[in-house]
């Protein structure tokens, strides 16, 4: 059988990536593509790489156009998706790739987004270790799913096993991440021009104000059972895709490298998409380019008493669209890897 | 049912791409990966992106290791593949991604490769218009296939419809093509270092000596029914993948833009992987990155009396591994697009 | 002594490059920077790399602000510079980096620019061989100079010696050039986003419509003494700077490689900034990155009866700002290389 | 007057950058270029971008060839420079761009380099705040200078003002830095191929073992007057040049943003090459590409009680050759910015 799907925000990078991956999914049929600004145009004229869907006409993102499908993917600006989602039938599986339903804490939402909290949906990170086991279980049969942000996906996966095993000090976590330019979307800003970014790197949003900070803290705190406090710095790298996150935390007294490796290995050894690399291998963002895999390596800096975990994902795949489709598969009771068999594009 | 496959040269870019694409092919099972220099090592330590085959041990490229499979992919230096191929059973489907069996003309081979001609195999370019119709027919049931070079794939597809329709003058064809660095393989040469090539472009092999020149001329001449003479210049571009070929030829008297568009459209309108873009759209190598598609656009330069065709492919996909798998599908009587459903990786 | 200079269009790529190079010029003082859209702002907030001029306040591009300097650099949209130039004192050296005064032919101007011809100024390409010798002589003491376009600089320098020596057939010249993205300026267009262009190449303006075509033809025809007809195709490459032009023409009967090398060598052997490379060396755009040098190599394709010249420049340096400053030095009677001593930035 | 100079390691990236910058230095004359592996060849055939020195023949790196100049630049593998330096006359100014003479602590040297300590030379970082004031004073008239590593230059400049002012806690400093590929030199390693690194990022040397760790700790500890302990993680970015360092430390009780800005401003306000950017501006490695400038921005993460300093340099310029020439100028009593007037290459 086959599920009918609509993708809204289809002409943006996140929506386009959902379509790129769904093109190889055997059990879904994309019936509708929607985007407000380009409604009425042929998708093939806006996204020539999506040949399978080239002849679909972009519909406006109205509730009428989104309703009546088995699955609705929302890749809209925050605020917009909450508004639409509220009007969709309860039985429809709605997967929000935006921020609106990621945070459980209304106060954190209001502080960082200066708007009313739209509520909290099951968090689409199946590999997350929670107090009730893997988050995967919370997604089975779900009809609403909030897709994690791309930085949080890379950061939380990097540190979660250590907090789940009680090996890490909750204060004084430092995360510094480099993202490809597609993380900033298709917005026409001067610093995103190829002439400006090719050959250079720069930081942005330094100083704790980044909206992904509360998301990372909330999820890690739930796992740790105590408040986890992070310092997060994002940087922009001269590549279209990929996130390389370097996450480091102080270990608790007496914790050594063996304890750390054991915790990460047991957390991910059975996971189809998240992998602790063999010792000596470092995570290269290209090794997961275009794929739903996350790879990481850890090192114990005895000198500094810190574990340093470096993790790599494709911000648009595992970091957004791949994670969304993986969660959809779980919610619908399908094999978790349908539509996600693609290996990393190397070289 | 499922066909057993061996890929030799598995740790190079061409062999790795064959594996990357076969990972999504429902009807083949990769039983063996072979490479001379890295025999005995775990593939996952050499090509971390190929997660599906990570635990295969690389075998040496001996006839013993290659025989006993339904399909043998050879991605070896020229000379090496001919030597191995000669010893493989007639019934085995052998697909040579190297140069050894591309040229029908022994004299051209000897002139450009300074070695003995190993013979000529059916040319793995299904969309080629020949005097007996599409080359696709010549591949059905074949047990030996020569995969075209990457530059010839982009160049021949660009001009073939015009010669098939008798619209182009056979002399004075100029082709200038830009290739990503993977076209040079994994060889450790200074000019291929990222530090050297990022941010710059350079030509190489200028002046007619390039080994792809006789291949392009031979195929276009067969289509034209008269000797086609080209001037071919390859350049190296700061990108890992992709070929953008600009091919231009004088049109015959009285030929206009409408005649040209009609010829290209009729040649490719039913093709699953080769496409003349809608007017106003230009071929971007990224729109076919990682995919088996070739896209092109033509313009009639009335002022110069020339047709200018720009075509884009992924040198490793349609230009090598994708074309090889497409030809395999045809030879085995499978659906032509199995393992090739992947859309271009954009952004 | 020191000449006072004003640079208008100072916040664009061309104007910014004029300032970057003038920062090392011992005989000029930049008194004023002007730009219409950002008037009133601190230059350092708009162009942080120009530390020497960081504290200058951007002035509006009015005649009042431009007059009263020894030298005026105009890096404005075509049309705008002609309008301003017409109102500047005759005695002032006005150097137009835009297109308004490049073409001698009013009809060609009107055909390609759909506006009234503003007239023709001495062409700022000192190395050009004309019927009266090097163009350098025409620039001495000039008070108006039209800076060539970046594509014409690379293309004309590539073929000019052959036409000057009467070795090339004037018909059937094909030029295909790859440019870095800065050639498109700072305009906020989707295809210029880093996410879109990094890792890919595409053509544009194919088919004879490019505005640089008549400029190249006009100058080469003057040198050849007969109408030269070209087919020109520009492509966009994933690098911030640089042009690699491949220019090819049929040679006249009896012309051989030795004749060709002799002509190019004699044309450029004494030139400080234009160089025929030693045999075996290919022009790499990076070898001239940020510098005023142009490098080229030629090959005789006997098979096709064509000379193939590949030339590399920095589109913003020799292709725009460097050529402008070189011409200024000549006009003012200064050493030609003042402010232009910078070597190519490699790696 | 003019000083005679020899550059050894001239065909590597560090030596080549010394030559690129010296080409614009009015008071030095490069008499000799030396390199062991390529002795006897023409420099122009090995480094085509260095047109000024193209006709120099590379000499072997013997003491005979290096002696007899006023200034000797050593850009050799560690060990090699110490061996040569020991045999050079005391009166000659020897500037070692390698590691041999950077560390004061013999034990740290032996631990991280597994070889005998060659001794300690004045550290070529003029802007360093030491217990006796700026390090600049220690370089006046010096005849031996150790050029800092590129990572230490970016890292020490980032944190030094805070330690000098006693605002930072000495434990628990975290530095994560991204470097362009030229930081790895010209070595032919697979992961440095353009095909591998373009479009991706990866970490390396994670876990405290990096040889730059003791160098950073030693200098910051001297400034702080107490042992400073860092956790340092280097990553490789897809760009030829540039380092972006993110350095973060806990502030002492009661320290606020105003204290921090005041300390950094007072440390660098009079420096010609090191700059705290205006608030709201972030350091972009391209803004200092090819130039000797270092730019940085700080943010106070009140939530985490940390100062986060992001700093950008060109690893080959301020990070190696530029710093070496700046130190040379000071040692010789020349104006500090001779040969260093070049602005950042943007775009």
PDB file of C-alpha atoms in Angstrom, chain A residues 111 171-176 178-179 191 194-208 213 217 228-233 235-241 244 246-248 250 282-286 289 298-306 308-310 312 346-347, chain D residues 111 171-176 178-179 191 194-208 213 217 228-233 235-241 244 246-248 250 282-286 289 298-306 308-310 312 346-347:
ATOM      1  CA  UNK A 111      12.177  33.963  25.843  1.00  0.00           C
ATOM      2  CA  UNK A 171      27.645  22.356  33.992  1.00  0.00           C
ATOM      3  CA  UNK A 172      30.219  23.746  31.695  1.00  0.00           C
ATOM      4  CA  UNK A 173      29.364  21.970  28.475  1.00  0.00           C
ATOM      5  CA  UNK A 174      30.865  23.704  25.448  1.00  0.00           C
ATOM      6  CA  UNK A 175      29.602  23.048  21.928  1.00  0.00           C
ATOM      7  CA  UNK A 176      31.098  24.711  18.874  1.00  0.00           C
ATOM      8  CA  UNK A 178      30.348  24.504  11.889  1.00  0.00           C
ATOM      9  CA  UNK A 179      27.472  24.418   9.438  1.00  0.00           C
ATOM     10  CA  UNK A 191      27.133  37.173   3.462  1.00  0.00           C
ATOM     11  CA  UNK A 194      29.192  32.496  -3.057  1.00  0.00           C
ATOM     12  CA  UNK A 195      31.648  35.342  -3.646  1.00  0.00           C
ATOM     13  CA  UNK A 196      31.613  36.133   0.063  1.00  0.00           C
ATOM     14  CA  UNK A 197      31.608  32.690   1.662  1.00  0.00           C
ATOM     15  CA  UNK A 198      33.744  30.593  -0.698  1.00  0.00           C
ATOM     16  CA  UNK A 199      37.175  30.378   0.883  1.00  0.00           C
ATOM     17  CA  UNK A 200      36.243  31.776   4.275  1.00  0.00           C
ATOM     18  CA  UNK A 201      34.657  31.040   7.653  1.00  0.00           C
ATOM     19  CA  UNK A 202      32.934  33.199  10.229  1.00  0.00           C
ATOM     20  CA  UNK A 203      30.992  32.787  13.473  1.00  0.00           C
ATOM     21  CA  UNK A 204      27.540  34.215  14.152  1.00  0.00           C
ATOM     22  CA  UNK A 205      25.017  34.401  16.954  1.00  0.00           C
ATOM     23  CA  UNK A 206      27.775  34.094  19.548  1.00  0.00           C
ATOM     24  CA  UNK A 207      26.978  34.549  23.212  1.00  0.00           C
ATOM     25  CA  UNK A 208      24.148  32.236  24.185  1.00  0.00           C
ATOM     26  CA  UNK A 213      20.611  26.527  22.898  1.00  0.00           C
ATOM     27  CA  UNK A 217      19.667  22.040  27.036  1.00  0.00           C
ATOM     28  CA  UNK A 228      22.453  20.746  31.797  1.00  0.00           C
ATOM     29  CA  UNK A 229      23.972  24.085  30.898  1.00  0.00           C
ATOM     30  CA  UNK A 230      25.748  24.646  27.612  1.00  0.00           C
ATOM     31  CA  UNK A 231      27.704  27.336  25.837  1.00  0.00           C
ATOM     32  CA  UNK A 232      26.910  27.013  22.128  1.00  0.00           C
ATOM     33  CA  UNK A 233      28.688  28.796  19.276  1.00  0.00           C
ATOM     34  CA  UNK A 235      29.974  29.066  12.712  1.00  0.00           C
ATOM     35  CA  UNK A 236      29.416  29.189   8.957  1.00  0.00           C
ATOM     36  CA  UNK A 237      31.684  27.058   6.760  1.00  0.00           C
ATOM     37  CA  UNK A 238      32.309  27.264   2.993  1.00  0.00           C
ATOM     38  CA  UNK A 239      30.335  24.175   2.018  1.00  0.00           C
ATOM     39  CA  UNK A 240      26.715  23.744   0.938  1.00  0.00           C
ATOM     40  CA  UNK A 241      25.844  21.010   3.433  1.00  0.00           C
ATOM     41  CA  UNK A 244      30.549  19.268  12.237  1.00  0.00           C
ATOM     42  CA  UNK A 246      32.574  19.566  18.567  1.00  0.00           C
ATOM     43  CA  UNK A 247      30.969  18.978  21.948  1.00  0.00           C
ATOM     44  CA  UNK A 248      32.969  18.797  25.122  1.00  0.00           C
ATOM     45  CA  UNK A 250      33.890  17.614  32.020  1.00  0.00           C
ATOM     46  CA  UNK A 282      37.337  10.883  12.400  1.00  0.00           C
ATOM     47  CA  UNK A 283      33.863  12.009  11.324  1.00  0.00           C
ATOM     48  CA  UNK A 284      33.973  13.726   7.933  1.00  0.00           C
ATOM     49  CA  UNK A 285      30.818  15.608   6.975  1.00  0.00           C
ATOM     50  CA  UNK A 286      31.207  14.398   3.400  1.00  0.00           C
ATOM     51  CA  UNK A 289      26.597  13.952   2.617  1.00  0.00           C
ATOM     52  CA  UNK A 298      35.094  10.566  21.049  1.00  0.00           C
ATOM     53  CA  UNK A 299      38.347  11.335  22.741  1.00  0.00           C
ATOM     54  CA  UNK A 300      39.161  11.608  26.409  1.00  0.00           C
ATOM     55  CA  UNK A 301      41.319  14.625  27.092  1.00  0.00           C
ATOM     56  CA  UNK A 302      42.762  13.426  30.395  1.00  0.00           C
ATOM     57  CA  UNK A 303      44.857  16.557  30.686  1.00  0.00           C
ATOM     58  CA  UNK A 304      41.719  18.703  30.741  1.00  0.00           C
ATOM     59  CA  UNK A 305      39.400  16.128  32.301  1.00  0.00           C
ATOM     60  CA  UNK A 306      37.063  16.449  29.345  1.00  0.00           C
ATOM     61  CA  UNK A 308      35.516  15.685  23.356  1.00  0.00           C
ATOM     62  CA  UNK A 309      32.952  14.319  20.953  1.00  0.00           C
ATOM     63  CA  UNK A 310      33.013  15.338  17.317  1.00  0.00           C
ATOM     64  CA  UNK A 312      29.034  14.910  11.665  1.00  0.00           C
ATOM     65  CA  UNK A 346      31.857  10.859  -1.714  1.00  0.00           C
ATOM     66  CA  UNK A 347      33.924  12.356  -3.244  1.00  0.00           C
TER      67      UNK A 347
ATOM     68  CA  UNK D 111      56.941  15.068  25.649  1.00  0.00           C
ATOM     69  CA  UNK D 171      41.359  26.180  34.248  1.00  0.00           C
ATOM     70  CA  UNK D 172      38.838  24.963  31.820  1.00  0.00           C
ATOM     71  CA  UNK D 173      39.761  26.943  28.747  1.00  0.00           C
ATOM     72  CA  UNK D 174      38.330  25.417  25.583  1.00  0.00           C
ATOM     73  CA  UNK D 175      39.651  26.301  22.135  1.00  0.00           C
ATOM     74  CA  UNK D 176      38.220  24.846  18.950  1.00  0.00           C
ATOM     75  CA  UNK D 178      39.105  25.518  12.005  1.00  0.00           C
ATOM     76  CA  UNK D 179      42.028  25.764   9.620  1.00  0.00           C
ATOM     77  CA  UNK D 191      42.505  13.424   2.802  1.00  0.00           C
ATOM     78  CA  UNK D 194      40.561  18.539  -3.421  1.00  0.00           C
ATOM     79  CA  UNK D 195      38.132  15.750  -4.246  1.00  0.00           C
ATOM     80  CA  UNK D 196      38.093  14.714  -0.590  1.00  0.00           C
ATOM     81  CA  UNK D 197      38.058  18.036   1.239  1.00  0.00           C
ATOM     82  CA  UNK D 198      35.964  20.280  -1.025  1.00  0.00           C
ATOM     83  CA  UNK D 199      32.501  20.392   0.493  1.00  0.00           C
ATOM     84  CA  UNK D 200      33.374  18.785   3.824  1.00  0.00           C
ATOM     85  CA  UNK D 201      34.902  19.294   7.264  1.00  0.00           C
ATOM     86  CA  UNK D 202      36.558  16.962   9.728  1.00  0.00           C
ATOM     87  CA  UNK D 203      38.441  17.154  13.023  1.00  0.00           C
ATOM     88  CA  UNK D 204      41.876  15.694  13.656  1.00  0.00           C
ATOM     89  CA  UNK D 205      44.346  15.304  16.493  1.00  0.00           C
ATOM     90  CA  UNK D 206      41.533  15.431  19.045  1.00  0.00           C
ATOM     91  CA  UNK D 207      42.249  14.725  22.699  1.00  0.00           C
ATOM     92  CA  UNK D 208      45.053  16.964  23.895  1.00  0.00           C
ATOM     93  CA  UNK D 213      48.613  22.737  23.044  1.00  0.00           C
ATOM     94  CA  UNK D 217      49.476  26.950  27.495  1.00  0.00           C
ATOM     95  CA  UNK D 228      46.608  27.928  32.277  1.00  0.00           C
ATOM     96  CA  UNK D 229      45.105  24.665  31.120  1.00  0.00           C
ATOM     97  CA  UNK D 230      43.404  24.324  27.764  1.00  0.00           C
ATOM     98  CA  UNK D 231      41.477  21.759  25.779  1.00  0.00           C
ATOM     99  CA  UNK D 232      42.353  22.328  22.131  1.00  0.00           C
ATOM    100  CA  UNK D 233      40.626  20.752  19.112  1.00  0.00           C
ATOM    101  CA  UNK D 235      39.468  20.907  12.543  1.00  0.00           C
ATOM    102  CA  UNK D 236      40.099  21.036   8.795  1.00  0.00           C
ATOM    103  CA  UNK D 237      37.876  23.320   6.694  1.00  0.00           C
ATOM    104  CA  UNK D 238      37.332  23.367   2.911  1.00  0.00           C
ATOM    105  CA  UNK D 239      39.311  26.507   2.187  1.00  0.00           C
ATOM    106  CA  UNK D 240      42.962  26.999   1.205  1.00  0.00           C
ATOM    107  CA  UNK D 241      43.793  29.555   3.897  1.00  0.00           C
ATOM    108  CA  UNK D 244      38.901  30.713  12.706  1.00  0.00           C
ATOM    109  CA  UNK D 246      36.736  30.001  18.964  1.00  0.00           C
ATOM    110  CA  UNK D 247      38.279  30.357  22.399  1.00  0.00           C
ATOM    111  CA  UNK D 248      36.212  30.328  25.546  1.00  0.00           C
ATOM    112  CA  UNK D 250      35.156  31.048  32.471  1.00  0.00           C
ATOM    113  CA  UNK D 282      32.127  39.077  13.292  1.00  0.00           C
ATOM    114  CA  UNK D 283      35.606  38.019  12.212  1.00  0.00           C
ATOM    115  CA  UNK D 284      35.567  36.542   8.705  1.00  0.00           C
ATOM    116  CA  UNK D 285      38.744  34.730   7.697  1.00  0.00           C
ATOM    117  CA  UNK D 286      38.419  36.168   4.201  1.00  0.00           C
ATOM    118  CA  UNK D 289      43.046  36.652   3.539  1.00  0.00           C
ATOM    119  CA  UNK D 298      34.182  38.819  21.976  1.00  0.00           C
ATOM    120  CA  UNK D 299      30.882  37.958  23.548  1.00  0.00           C
ATOM    121  CA  UNK D 300      30.005  37.440  27.191  1.00  0.00           C
ATOM    122  CA  UNK D 301      27.813  34.386  27.638  1.00  0.00           C
ATOM    123  CA  UNK D 302      26.299  35.364  30.968  1.00  0.00           C
ATOM    124  CA  UNK D 303      24.198  32.215  31.010  1.00  0.00           C
ATOM    125  CA  UNK D 304      27.348  30.083  30.984  1.00  0.00           C
ATOM    126  CA  UNK D 305      29.628  32.544  32.759  1.00  0.00           C
ATOM    127  CA  UNK D 306      32.034  32.403  29.830  1.00  0.00           C
ATOM    128  CA  UNK D 308      33.708  33.564  23.936  1.00  0.00           C
ATOM    129  CA  UNK D 309      36.323  35.079  21.675  1.00  0.00           C
ATOM    130  CA  UNK D 310      36.328  34.304  17.973  1.00  0.00           C
ATOM    131  CA  UNK D 312      40.426  35.106  12.434  1.00  0.00           C
ATOM    132  CA  UNK D 346      37.874  40.051  -0.679  1.00  0.00           C
ATOM    133  CA  UNK D 347      35.844  38.653  -2.345  1.00  0.00           C
TER     134      UNK D 347
END
